[in-house]
mmCIF file of C-alpha atoms in Angstrom:
data_model
loop_
_atom_site.group_PDB
_atom_site.id
_atom_site.type_symbol
_atom_site.label_atom_id
_atom_site.label_comp_id
_atom_site.label_asym_id
_atom_site.label_seq_id
_atom_site.Cartn_x
_atom_site.Cartn_y
_atom_site.Cartn_z
ATOM 1 C CA VAL A 1 -22.738 117.891 65.068
ATOM 2 C CA GLY A 2 -25.647 115.436 65.011
ATOM 3 C CA THR A 3 -25.168 111.794 65.943
ATOM 4 C CA ALA A 4 -26.888 108.662 64.532
ATOM 5 C CA PRO A 5 -29.367 106.940 66.808
ATOM 6 C CA PRO A 6 -27.969 103.942 68.539
ATOM 7 C CA GLY A 7 -28.897 100.386 67.369
ATOM 8 C CA GLY A 8 -31.531 100.162 64.508
ATOM 9 C CA GLY A 9 -31.195 98.115 61.273
ATOM 10 C CA ALA A 10 -33.421 95.953 58.994
ATOM 11 C CA SER A 11 -35.616 93.055 60.176
ATOM 12 C CA LYS A 12 -35.303 89.478 58.971
ATOM 13 C CA GLU A 13 -37.010 88.793 55.623
ATOM 14 C CA VAL A 14 -40.394 86.998 55.655
ATOM 15 C CA THR A 15 -41.698 85.498 52.399
ATOM 16 C CA PHE A 16 -45.169 86.481 51.225
ATOM 17 C CA SER A 17 -46.539 83.859 48.755
ATOM 18 C CA VAL A 18 -49.016 84.499 45.986
ATOM 19 C CA VAL A 19 -50.338 80.979 45.297
ATOM 20 C CA ASN A 20 -52.629 79.504 42.695
ATOM 21 C CA PRO A 21 -56.146 78.690 43.892
ATOM 22 C CA GLU A 22 -57.608 75.209 44.021
ATOM 23 C CA PRO A 23 -59.679 74.675 40.833
ATOM 24 C CA GLN A 24 -63.392 73.966 40.943
ATOM 25 C CA LEU A 25 -64.882 71.653 38.280
ATOM 26 C CA ILE A 26 -68.556 72.155 37.398
ATOM 27 C CA ALA A 27 -69.311 70.473 34.061
ATOM 28 C CA LEU A 28 -67.958 68.502 31.080
ATOM 29 C CA SER A 29 -69.045 68.716 27.457
ATOM 30 C CA PRO A 30 -69.580 66.134 26.108
ATOM 31 C CA LEU A 31 -70.300 63.975 29.132
ATOM 32 C CA SER A 32 -70.145 60.687 27.191
ATOM 33 C CA VAL A 33 -69.227 59.140 23.825
ATOM 34 C CA LEU A 34 -69.622 55.721 22.219
ATOM 35 C CA ALA A 35 -66.755 53.256 22.489
ATOM 36 C CA GLY A 36 -64.619 53.380 19.373
ATOM 37 C CA THR A 37 -65.149 57.087 18.826
ATOM 38 C CA GLY A 38 -62.165 58.938 17.405
ATOM 39 C CA SER A 39 -60.260 61.647 19.271
ATOM 40 C CA THR A 40 -62.718 64.013 20.953
ATOM 41 C CA GLU A 41 -62.466 67.617 22.129
ATOM 42 C CA LEU A 42 -63.504 67.991 25.772
ATOM 43 C CA GLU A 43 -64.696 71.315 27.160
ATOM 44 C CA VAL A 44 -64.359 71.781 30.910
ATOM 45 C CA THR A 45 -66.151 74.537 32.799
ATOM 46 C CA GLY A 46 -65.674 75.576 36.400
ATOM 47 C CA SER A 47 -63.809 78.303 38.283
ATOM 48 C CA SER A 48 -60.355 79.315 39.516
ATOM 49 C CA PHE A 49 -58.548 77.874 36.501
ATOM 50 C CA VAL A 50 -55.079 79.332 35.859
ATOM 51 C CA GLN A 51 -52.519 79.329 33.088
ATOM 52 C CA GLY A 52 -50.817 75.926 33.139
ATOM 53 C CA ALA A 53 -53.906 74.087 34.416
ATOM 54 C CA LYS A 54 -54.232 70.538 33.119
ATOM 55 C CA ILE A 55 -57.261 68.376 32.380
ATOM 56 C CA VAL A 56 -56.594 64.872 33.696
ATOM 57 C CA PHE A 57 -58.570 62.040 32.048
ATOM 58 C CA GLY A 58 -58.308 59.078 34.371
ATOM 59 C CA MET A 59 -54.535 58.932 34.871
ATOM 60 C CA THR A 60 -53.653 60.741 31.651
ATOM 61 C CA ASP A 61 -52.847 64.449 31.326
ATOM 62 C CA LEU A 62 -54.573 65.825 28.243
ATOM 63 C CA ALA A 63 -53.104 68.455 25.946
ATOM 64 C CA THR A 64 -54.951 71.415 27.523
ATOM 65 C CA THR A 65 -55.779 74.876 26.231
ATOM 66 C CA PHE A 66 -56.471 77.643 28.774
ATOM 67 C CA VAL A 67 -59.477 79.633 27.557
ATOM 68 C CA SER A 68 -60.360 81.539 30.712
ATOM 69 C CA SER A 69 -60.478 81.133 34.464
ATOM 70 C CA SER A 70 -63.761 79.273 33.979
ATOM 71 C CA GLU A 71 -63.044 77.255 30.819
ATOM 72 C CA LEU A 72 -60.431 74.799 29.590
ATOM 73 C CA LYS A 73 -60.316 72.641 26.467
ATOM 74 C CA GLY A 74 -58.500 69.401 25.906
ATOM 75 C CA THR A 75 -58.363 66.559 23.382
ATOM 76 C CA ILE A 76 -59.085 62.972 24.402
ATOM 77 C CA PRO A 77 -57.083 60.658 22.113
ATOM 78 C CA SER A 78 -58.982 57.830 20.419
ATOM 79 C CA GLY A 79 -56.911 55.233 22.267
ATOM 80 C CA LEU A 80 -58.585 56.223 25.525
ATOM 81 C CA LEU A 81 -62.050 55.791 24.001
ATOM 82 C CA SER A 82 -61.724 52.289 22.579
ATOM 83 C CA THR A 83 -63.432 50.429 25.428
ATOM 84 C CA SER A 84 -66.449 51.206 27.556
ATOM 85 C CA GLY A 85 -66.183 52.445 31.106
ATOM 86 C CA SER A 86 -66.552 55.385 33.478
ATOM 87 C CA ILE A 87 -63.472 57.600 33.652
ATOM 88 C CA PRO A 88 -62.937 60.319 36.302
ATOM 89 C CA VAL A 89 -62.005 63.745 34.935
ATOM 90 C CA THR A 90 -60.280 66.351 37.123
ATOM 91 C CA VAL A 91 -58.493 69.693 36.699
ATOM 92 C CA VAL A 92 -55.086 70.260 38.280
ATOM 93 C CA ASN A 93 -53.750 73.779 38.909
ATOM 94 C CA PRO A 94 -49.939 73.979 39.170
ATOM 95 C CA GLY A 95 -48.038 75.096 42.283
ATOM 96 C CA PRO A 96 -47.415 77.057 44.247
ATOM 97 C CA GLY A 97 -50.772 76.315 45.818
ATOM 98 C CA GLY A 98 -53.061 74.956 43.154
ATOM 99 C CA GLY A 99 -54.262 71.413 43.624
ATOM 100 C CA THR A 100 -56.770 68.992 42.164
ATOM 101 C CA SER A 101 -60.493 69.562 41.718
ATOM 102 C CA THR A 102 -63.184 67.090 42.590
ATOM 103 C CA SER A 103 -63.900 64.695 39.710
ATOM 104 C CA ILE A 104 -66.775 64.284 37.251
ATOM 105 C CA SER A 105 -67.295 60.917 35.524
ATOM 106 C CA PHE A 106 -66.970 60.753 31.758
ATOM 107 C CA THR A 107 -68.748 57.721 30.269
ATOM 108 C CA VAL A 108 -67.528 55.692 27.301
ATOM 109 C CA SER A 109 -70.689 53.776 26.366
ATOM 110 C CA ASN A 110 -71.143 50.600 24.364
ATOM 111 C CA PRO A 111 -73.135 51.145 21.153
ATOM 112 C CA SER A 112 -76.446 49.496 20.364
ATOM 113 C CA ALA A 113 -75.999 46.286 18.392
ATOM 114 C CA ALA A 114 -77.791 45.582 15.101
ATOM 115 C CA ILE A 115 -78.134 42.235 13.313
ATOM 116 C CA GLN A 116 -78.109 42.096 9.515
ATOM 117 C CA ASN A 117 -78.264 38.326 9.073
ATOM 118 C CA ILE A 118 -77.475 34.991 10.700
ATOM 119 C CA ASN A 119 -75.961 31.865 9.176
ATOM 120 C CA PRO A 120 -77.486 29.350 9.260
ATOM 121 C CA SER A 121 -80.960 30.779 9.675
ATOM 122 C CA ALA A 122 -82.726 27.425 10.111
ATOM 123 C CA ALA A 123 -82.136 23.881 11.348
ATOM 124 C CA PHE A 124 -84.108 20.666 11.518
ATOM 125 C CA VAL A 125 -85.804 19.479 14.670
ATOM 126 C CA GLY A 126 -83.442 17.202 16.567
ATOM 127 C CA SER A 127 -80.264 18.528 14.916
ATOM 128 C CA ALA A 128 -76.904 18.360 16.671
ATOM 129 C CA ALA A 129 -75.248 21.436 18.185
ATOM 130 C CA PHE A 130 -73.673 23.838 15.674
ATOM 131 C CA GLU A 131 -71.899 27.202 15.380
ATOM 132 C CA MET A 132 -73.932 30.212 14.250
ATOM 133 C CA THR A 133 -72.390 33.302 12.622
ATOM 134 C CA VAL A 134 -74.103 36.614 13.384
ATOM 135 C CA ASN A 135 -73.347 39.536 11.050
ATOM 136 C CA GLY A 136 -74.280 43.118 11.811
ATOM 137 C CA GLY A 137 -72.756 46.135 13.533
ATOM 138 C CA GLY A 138 -72.029 47.696 16.910
ATOM 139 C CA PHE A 139 -70.635 44.472 18.399
ATOM 140 C CA VAL A 140 -68.154 44.752 21.268
ATOM 141 C CA ASN A 141 -66.021 42.419 23.316
ATOM 142 C CA GLY A 142 -68.651 41.170 25.740
ATOM 143 C CA SER A 143 -71.550 41.082 23.255
ATOM 144 C CA ALA A 144 -73.715 37.986 23.711
ATOM 145 C CA VAL A 145 -75.920 36.233 21.152
ATOM 146 C CA VAL A 146 -79.294 35.450 22.763
ATOM 147 C CA PHE A 147 -81.407 32.508 21.503
ATOM 148 C CA ASN A 148 -85.058 32.804 22.530
ATOM 149 C CA GLY A 149 -84.078 34.597 25.754
ATOM 150 C CA THR A 150 -81.053 32.432 26.604
ATOM 151 C CA ALA A 151 -77.548 33.837 26.192
ATOM 152 C CA LEU A 152 -75.310 31.533 24.154
ATOM 153 C CA PRO A 153 -71.525 31.066 24.501
ATOM 154 C CA THR A 154 -70.339 33.845 22.177
ATOM 155 C CA THR A 155 -66.985 34.659 20.589
ATOM 156 C CA PHE A 156 -66.240 38.243 19.522
ATOM 157 C CA GLN A 157 -64.725 38.289 16.039
ATOM 158 C CA SER A 158 -65.044 41.972 15.125
ATOM 159 C CA ALA A 159 -67.421 44.913 15.411
ATOM 160 C CA THR A 160 -69.446 43.278 12.622
ATOM 161 C CA THR A 161 -69.177 39.536 13.368
ATOM 162 C CA LEU A 162 -69.949 37.247 16.303
ATOM 163 C CA LYS A 163 -69.836 33.452 16.584
ATOM 164 C CA ALA A 164 -72.213 31.589 18.908
ATOM 165 C CA GLN A 165 -72.584 27.949 19.931
ATOM 166 C CA VAL A 166 -76.182 26.730 19.575
ATOM 167 C CA PRO A 167 -76.768 23.616 21.737
ATOM 168 C CA ALA A 168 -78.844 20.629 20.633
ATOM 169 C CA SER A 169 -81.204 21.351 23.536
ATOM 170 C CA SER A 170 -82.385 24.478 21.693
ATOM 171 C CA LEU A 171 -83.386 22.415 18.644
ATOM 172 C CA THR A 172 -85.802 19.897 20.135
ATOM 173 C CA ALA A 173 -89.030 21.689 19.199
ATOM 174 C CA ALA A 174 -90.208 23.206 15.928
ATOM 175 C CA GLY A 175 -90.947 26.919 15.766
ATOM 176 C CA ASP A 176 -89.664 30.405 14.994
ATOM 177 C CA PHE A 177 -87.263 31.670 17.649
ATOM 178 C CA GLN A 178 -85.868 35.181 18.193
ATOM 179 C CA ILE A 179 -82.133 35.798 17.881
ATOM 180 C CA THR A 180 -80.828 39.039 19.428
ATOM 181 C CA VAL A 181 -77.479 40.492 20.488
ATOM 182 C CA GLN A 182 -77.048 41.911 23.990
ATOM 183 C CA ASN A 183 -74.349 44.547 24.464
ATOM 184 C CA PRO A 184 -73.252 45.111 28.078
ATOM 185 C CA PRO A 185 -73.569 48.423 29.940
ATOM 186 C CA PRO A 186 -72.715 51.211 30.069
ATOM 187 C CA GLY A 187 -74.932 51.945 27.093
ATOM 188 C CA GLY A 188 -75.360 48.754 25.124
ATOM 189 C CA GLY A 189 -78.765 47.084 25.211
ATOM 190 C CA LEU A 190 -80.635 44.495 23.179
ATOM 191 C CA SER A 191 -80.739 44.541 19.365
ATOM 192 C CA ALA A 192 -83.871 44.144 17.280
ATOM 193 C CA PRO A 193 -84.525 40.410 16.723
ATOM 194 C CA VAL A 194 -84.178 38.234 13.652
ATOM 195 C CA VAL A 195 -85.901 34.856 13.272
ATOM 196 C CA PHE A 196 -84.227 31.456 13.470
ATOM 197 C CA ARG A 197 -86.510 28.621 12.332
ATOM 198 C CA VAL A 198 -86.392 25.105 13.763
ATOM 199 C CA GLN A 199 -88.348 23.074 11.234
ATOM 200 C CA TYR A 200 -89.292 19.559 10.254
ATOM 201 C CA PRO A 201 -87.540 17.931 7.286
ATOM 202 C CA ALA A 202 -89.499 16.454 4.416
ATOM 203 C CA PRO A 203 -90.008 12.751 5.239
ATOM 204 C CA SER A 204 -89.011 9.907 2.958
ATOM 205 C CA ALA A 205 -90.876 6.576 2.850
ATOM 206 C CA SER A 206 -89.044 3.589 1.357
ATOM 207 C CA SER A 207 -90.980 0.403 2.153
ATOM 208 C CA LEU A 208 -94.087 -1.080 3.778
ATOM 209 C CA SER A 209 -94.661 -4.127 5.955
ATOM 210 C CA PRO A 210 -96.815 -5.819 4.867
ATOM 211 C CA SER A 211 -96.955 -4.399 1.363
ATOM 212 C CA THR A 212 -99.864 -6.516 0.133
ATOM 213 C CA VAL A 213 -102.948 -8.349 1.462
ATOM 214 C CA ALA A 214 -105.770 -10.232 -0.151
ATOM 215 C CA ALA A 215 -109.014 -8.440 -0.914
ATOM 216 C CA GLY A 216 -111.537 -8.987 1.850
ATOM 217 C CA SER A 217 -108.936 -9.108 4.618
ATOM 218 C CA GLY A 218 -109.710 -7.699 8.033
ATOM 219 C CA PRO A 219 -108.107 -4.522 9.491
ATOM 220 C CA THR A 220 -104.357 -4.581 8.835
ATOM 221 C CA THR A 221 -101.621 -2.556 10.510
ATOM 222 C CA VAL A 222 -99.041 -1.266 8.036
ATOM 223 C CA THR A 223 -95.558 -0.216 9.178
ATOM 224 C CA VAL A 224 -93.810 2.392 7.027
ATOM 225 C CA THR A 225 -90.003 2.404 6.950
ATOM 226 C CA GLY A 226 -88.106 5.545 5.914
ATOM 227 C CA VAL A 227 -86.326 8.578 7.419
ATOM 228 C CA GLY A 228 -87.277 11.913 8.945
ATOM 229 C CA PHE A 229 -90.220 10.677 11.033
ATOM 230 C CA PHE A 230 -91.404 12.480 14.187
ATOM 231 C CA VAL A 231 -94.147 12.174 16.791
ATOM 232 C CA THR A 232 -96.097 14.658 14.670
ATOM 233 C CA SER A 233 -95.711 12.655 11.431
ATOM 234 C CA GLN A 234 -98.899 11.253 9.889
ATOM 235 C CA ILE A 235 -99.560 8.426 7.446
ATOM 236 C CA THR A 236 -102.068 8.961 4.665
ATOM 237 C CA PHE A 237 -103.777 6.223 2.601
ATOM 238 C CA ASP A 238 -104.647 7.647 -0.824
ATOM 239 C CA ASN A 239 -104.224 11.103 0.791
ATOM 240 C CA ALA A 240 -106.735 10.326 3.566
ATOM 241 C CA PRO A 241 -105.112 10.918 7.002
ATOM 242 C CA ALA A 242 -104.913 7.871 9.262
ATOM 243 C CA ALA A 243 -104.384 7.607 13.024
ATOM 244 C CA THR A 244 -100.616 7.182 13.205
ATOM 245 C CA THR A 245 -98.339 5.648 15.825
ATOM 246 C CA PHE A 246 -94.749 6.931 16.022
ATOM 247 C CA VAL A 247 -92.311 4.051 16.552
ATOM 248 C CA ASP A 248 -88.980 5.780 15.980
ATOM 249 C CA SER A 249 -87.332 8.199 13.550
ATOM 250 C CA THR A 250 -87.409 5.551 10.799
ATOM 251 C CA HIS A 251 -90.724 3.770 11.505
ATOM 252 C CA VAL A 252 -94.379 4.813 11.817
ATOM 253 C CA LYS A 253 -97.500 2.685 11.541
ATOM 254 C CA ALA A 254 -101.236 2.972 10.874
ATOM 255 C CA THR A 255 -104.144 0.582 10.317
ATOM 256 C CA LEU A 256 -106.065 -0.003 7.090
ATOM 257 C CA SER A 257 -109.733 -0.751 7.770
ATOM 258 C CA ALA A 258 -111.644 -3.764 6.411
ATOM 259 C CA ALA A 259 -113.615 -1.376 4.204
ATOM 260 C CA GLN A 260 -110.392 -0.152 2.601
ATOM 261 C CA LEU A 261 -109.411 -3.767 1.921
ATOM 262 C CA ALA A 262 -112.773 -4.993 0.634
ATOM 263 C CA SER A 263 -111.805 -5.110 -3.033
ATOM 264 C CA ALA A 264 -108.684 -5.324 -5.137
ATOM 265 C CA THR A 265 -106.896 -1.990 -5.544
ATOM 266 C CA THR A 266 -103.585 -0.217 -5.084
ATOM 267 C CA ILE A 267 -103.381 2.278 -2.192
ATOM 268 C CA ALA A 268 -100.709 5.026 -2.168
ATOM 269 C CA VAL A 269 -99.151 5.229 1.301
ATOM 270 C CA ARG A 270 -97.421 8.487 2.206
ATOM 271 C CA VAL A 271 -95.983 10.145 5.312
ATOM 272 C CA VAL A 272 -96.658 13.833 6.010
ATOM 273 C CA ASN A 273 -94.592 16.067 8.325
ATOM 274 C CA PRO A 274 -96.233 19.297 9.492
ATOM 275 C CA ALA A 275 -95.040 22.897 9.122
ATOM 276 C CA PRO A 276 -92.755 24.662 9.706
ATOM 277 C CA GLY A 277 -90.808 22.955 6.979
ATOM 278 C CA GLY A 278 -92.124 19.420 6.666
ATOM 279 C CA GLY A 279 -93.793 18.137 3.539
ATOM 280 C CA THR A 280 -95.114 14.899 2.051
ATOM 281 C CA SER A 281 -93.121 11.827 1.057
ATOM 282 C CA SER A 282 -93.549 10.146 -2.277
ATOM 283 C CA GLY A 283 -96.141 7.370 -2.294
ATOM 284 C CA VAL A 284 -95.304 3.718 -1.696
ATOM 285 C CA PRO A 285 -97.892 1.323 -3.214
ATOM 286 C CA PHE A 286 -99.855 -1.028 -0.977
ATOM 287 C CA THR A 287 -101.570 -3.766 -2.997
ATOM 288 C CA VAL A 288 -104.991 -5.199 -2.182
ATOM 289 C CA ALA A 289 -104.918 -8.271 -4.436
ATOM 290 C CA ASN A 290 -107.571 -10.666 -5.600
ATOM 291 C CA GLY A 291 -106.953 -14.047 -3.997
ATOM 292 C CA VAL A 292 -105.609 -17.068 -5.956
ATOM 293 C CA PRO A 293 -108.589 -19.420 -6.596
ATOM 294 C CA THR A 294 -108.476 -22.969 -5.260
ATOM 295 C CA VAL A 295 -110.509 -25.904 -6.752
ATOM 296 C CA SER A 296 -111.608 -28.406 -4.105
ATOM 297 C CA SER A 297 -114.073 -30.547 -6.098
ATOM 298 C CA PHE A 298 -116.178 -30.721 -9.271
ATOM 299 C CA ASN A 299 -119.329 -32.587 -10.280
ATOM 300 C CA PRO A 300 -119.618 -34.755 -12.122
ATOM 301 C CA SER A 301 -116.121 -36.032 -11.726
ATOM 302 C CA SER A 302 -116.476 -38.697 -14.489
ATOM 303 C CA VAL A 303 -118.685 -39.803 -17.428
ATOM 304 C CA VAL A 304 -118.962 -42.840 -19.644
ATOM 305 C CA ALA A 305 -117.138 -42.591 -22.911
ATOM 306 C CA GLY A 306 -119.436 -41.499 -25.709
ATOM 307 C CA SER A 307 -121.753 -39.523 -23.395
ATOM 308 C CA PRO A 308 -123.447 -36.450 -24.845
ATOM 309 C CA ASP A 309 -122.341 -32.934 -23.896
#
């Protein structure tokens, strides 16, 4: 009769694990979108993707579709694309094993701004500070209205409207000045310009001092009183320009020559402001009057009654 060998038996169990690999991320498509874009499908390519792999957008797991070990697809909701920035994208393979891939940056870019119109589009030289409304498109929180190269304090109203504070210091000289909108990076950039005009008002002359002299007088300085006068304002006598002295915003003066006062006449005195804007005031009459005659003596001063003619 045979006998069983002594001892023997089964060894202790040792677990052999089949684990998921660590994913490798190679590319994203698209790699960027404009801020405000609606929900966007993201295609991820790489290697070692497995069923259950997730695309992670920043800190958010996207609804992910497994296409193959080298391709995944996911949808980025519009809420994650509302503001600009650089967002890391990774792929996570589930356990056992698995892990997280290195990241690739996905860029949400600011759009380019465009100006349709500005209101107001002009102001007078020397005006006080005011608020400008800029209408257009592609505006974002952080857009800045730029006046002739200087960024103004700007309030974001909507993607189509900005408000900017224009200081009085920007309105001291006449000219055409560029207004642009600067959107910050990423993306962004400077819009095409529109023109804001700082111009002279039309002057108004109301009175003269003196307003009359006798014919034959010597050179006489005439002061014009009115409004809207500037250093560049000029007095004209019967439309002939005269050397003009600026006194203040309501007074300018110029000199009538002896030749202009040689005989009785009426001279139209006007004030002219240059372009841009500007214009000519209505005329105020300056009178060159004939003098009042004076009798000092006569000859003869008496005759005898009954004398002939």
